[in-house]
Amino acid sequence: MTILLHWVKSFGMLTMRKVLVITLLTLVLLTGLFLALAPGILENSMNRVRPHAAYVIPKEAQALHDSLVVADLHADSTLWYRDLARRSDRGHVDLPRLREGNVAIQVFTVVTKTPAGQNYEQNAAAARDNITALALVQRWPVATWDSLSERALYQARRLQALEQQLPEQFFLLRNAEDVRTLLQRRIDGEPVIAGVLGTEGSHALAGELDNVQTLFDAGYRVMGLQHFFDNELGGSLHGQSGAGLTAFGREALARMRELGIIVDLAHSSEAVVVDVLAAGPGPLIVSHTGFKGHCDTPRNISDDLMWGIAQMGGLIGVGYWDAAVCDPSPAGIVRAIRYGIDLVGVEHVALGSDFDGAIEAPFDTSELAVLTAEMLRQGFEEEEIRRVMGGNVARFLHHYLPGGAGD
């Protein structure tokens, strides 16, 4: 009986161990499955393309599009768990689709923090951060989990790795000479694509002025001041204060201008825009937006301020989503572009898609010829099309990047 009881007890302990091991293995497998599937499920729910029949591009429009230097001032593609070297069935931008759309220059704007409950009306700076959870799910380096600066540096490294992996296909623009190299390589028939690093808001500075230099050294040539909440530099268009530049914001702006960094006023409060314009000359863009006189939403600043930005030599990138242009169809986007041309002049209007920025777009970047076709249909002159589709951006970058005439 003693032997039997001992055997039963031992058998029970072995069974318990097996159950524990099986349970642990199941948890590991489920965790692995979650980490494998969650990034794709998440992005598919946020970076959507509106279902549509294939766009029919007339031969004349396609020939014109193929001859353009196409440029886009805003895409958040580095935020997502995708290999940008390979064509994906989710999101809006990767190298193969950029080639298909004949894109020469893509500004990649990195997101480092967004507030829970994000909206265009009002967001609290103290709101829970969405990107922390995204960093965990997408297996970003541990250093990025609690550092906005590290998040910007990590996303920069992703593009630097792409540049090293495929130098014949992609490189980053850091100075005016790089722009000349890009344009010559494309004239020579190389379908090379250039990226420009930018920040979506300057939260990555983390209140440290020296981080302007740190990000510049990492390749950043465009810096947005705010995103969806007020920060150390000043008020957001979607924040709570409506404030202008802070003392730190003025110092950061001065440092950016010393280095030749292009300042992006997308998402900045109108008071911040006024303060930046009052600070004097310097390269300015609004990378992704609409015009309030054309589409009166909380996402767009006043036409008067847009005029002021243009008078300072700035560029305004027209977006492809509802809050920017109200009618996010190819025809509606082109009507917004025409409004902008009539308001500020053709030399100040560009494309600013907000691709991969948690929007629903009417097309992805491979289908950009539809805008060229629609501009022709709406009576645009060829020179207007060449400027808006990318010529303005190429000239702007050549002028203002380090080593350019505006440096």
PDB file of C-alpha atoms in Angstrom, residues 112 129 131-155 157:
ATOM      1  CA  THR A 112       7.005  59.448 -31.589  1.00  0.00           C
ATOM      2  CA  ASP A 129       0.520  57.606 -25.147  1.00  0.00           C
ATOM      3  CA  ILE A 131       2.988  54.759 -29.419  1.00  0.00           C
ATOM      4  CA  THR A 132       4.332  53.038 -26.297  1.00  0.00           C
ATOM      5  CA  ALA A 133       1.933  50.140 -26.847  1.00  0.00           C
ATOM      6  CA  LEU A 134       2.725  50.132 -30.569  1.00  0.00           C
ATOM      7  CA  ALA A 135       6.456  49.948 -29.815  1.00  0.00           C
ATOM      8  CA  LEU A 136       5.878  46.927 -27.566  1.00  0.00           C
ATOM      9  CA  VAL A 137       3.638  45.105 -30.045  1.00  0.00           C
ATOM     10  CA  GLN A 138       6.005  45.778 -32.933  1.00  0.00           C
ATOM     11  CA  ARG A 139       9.055  44.668 -30.893  1.00  0.00           C
ATOM     12  CA  TRP A 140      10.967  47.951 -31.069  1.00  0.00           C
ATOM     13  CA  PRO A 141      14.222  48.121 -29.066  1.00  0.00           C
ATOM     14  CA  VAL A 142      13.780  48.439 -25.310  1.00  0.00           C
ATOM     15  CA  ALA A 143      15.373  51.909 -25.361  1.00  0.00           C
ATOM     16  CA  THR A 144      12.383  53.206 -27.364  1.00  0.00           C
ATOM     17  CA  TRP A 145       9.795  52.145 -24.826  1.00  0.00           C
ATOM     18  CA  ASP A 146      10.208  55.230 -22.655  1.00  0.00           C
ATOM     19  CA  SER A 147      12.290  57.613 -24.792  1.00  0.00           C
ATOM     20  CA  LEU A 148      10.821  59.755 -27.557  1.00  0.00           C
ATOM     21  CA  SER A 149      14.315  60.659 -28.753  1.00  0.00           C
ATOM     22  CA  GLU A 150      15.193  56.985 -29.126  1.00  0.00           C
ATOM     23  CA  ARG A 151      11.995  56.416 -31.100  1.00  0.00           C
ATOM     24  CA  ALA A 152      13.092  59.058 -33.614  1.00  0.00           C
ATOM     25  CA  LEU A 153      16.624  57.663 -33.803  1.00  0.00           C
ATOM     26  CA  TYR A 154      15.316  54.108 -34.246  1.00  0.00           C
ATOM     27  CA  GLN A 155      13.065  55.108 -37.148  1.00  0.00           C
ATOM     28  CA  ARG A 157      18.077  53.842 -38.492  1.00  0.00           C
TER      29      ARG A 157
END
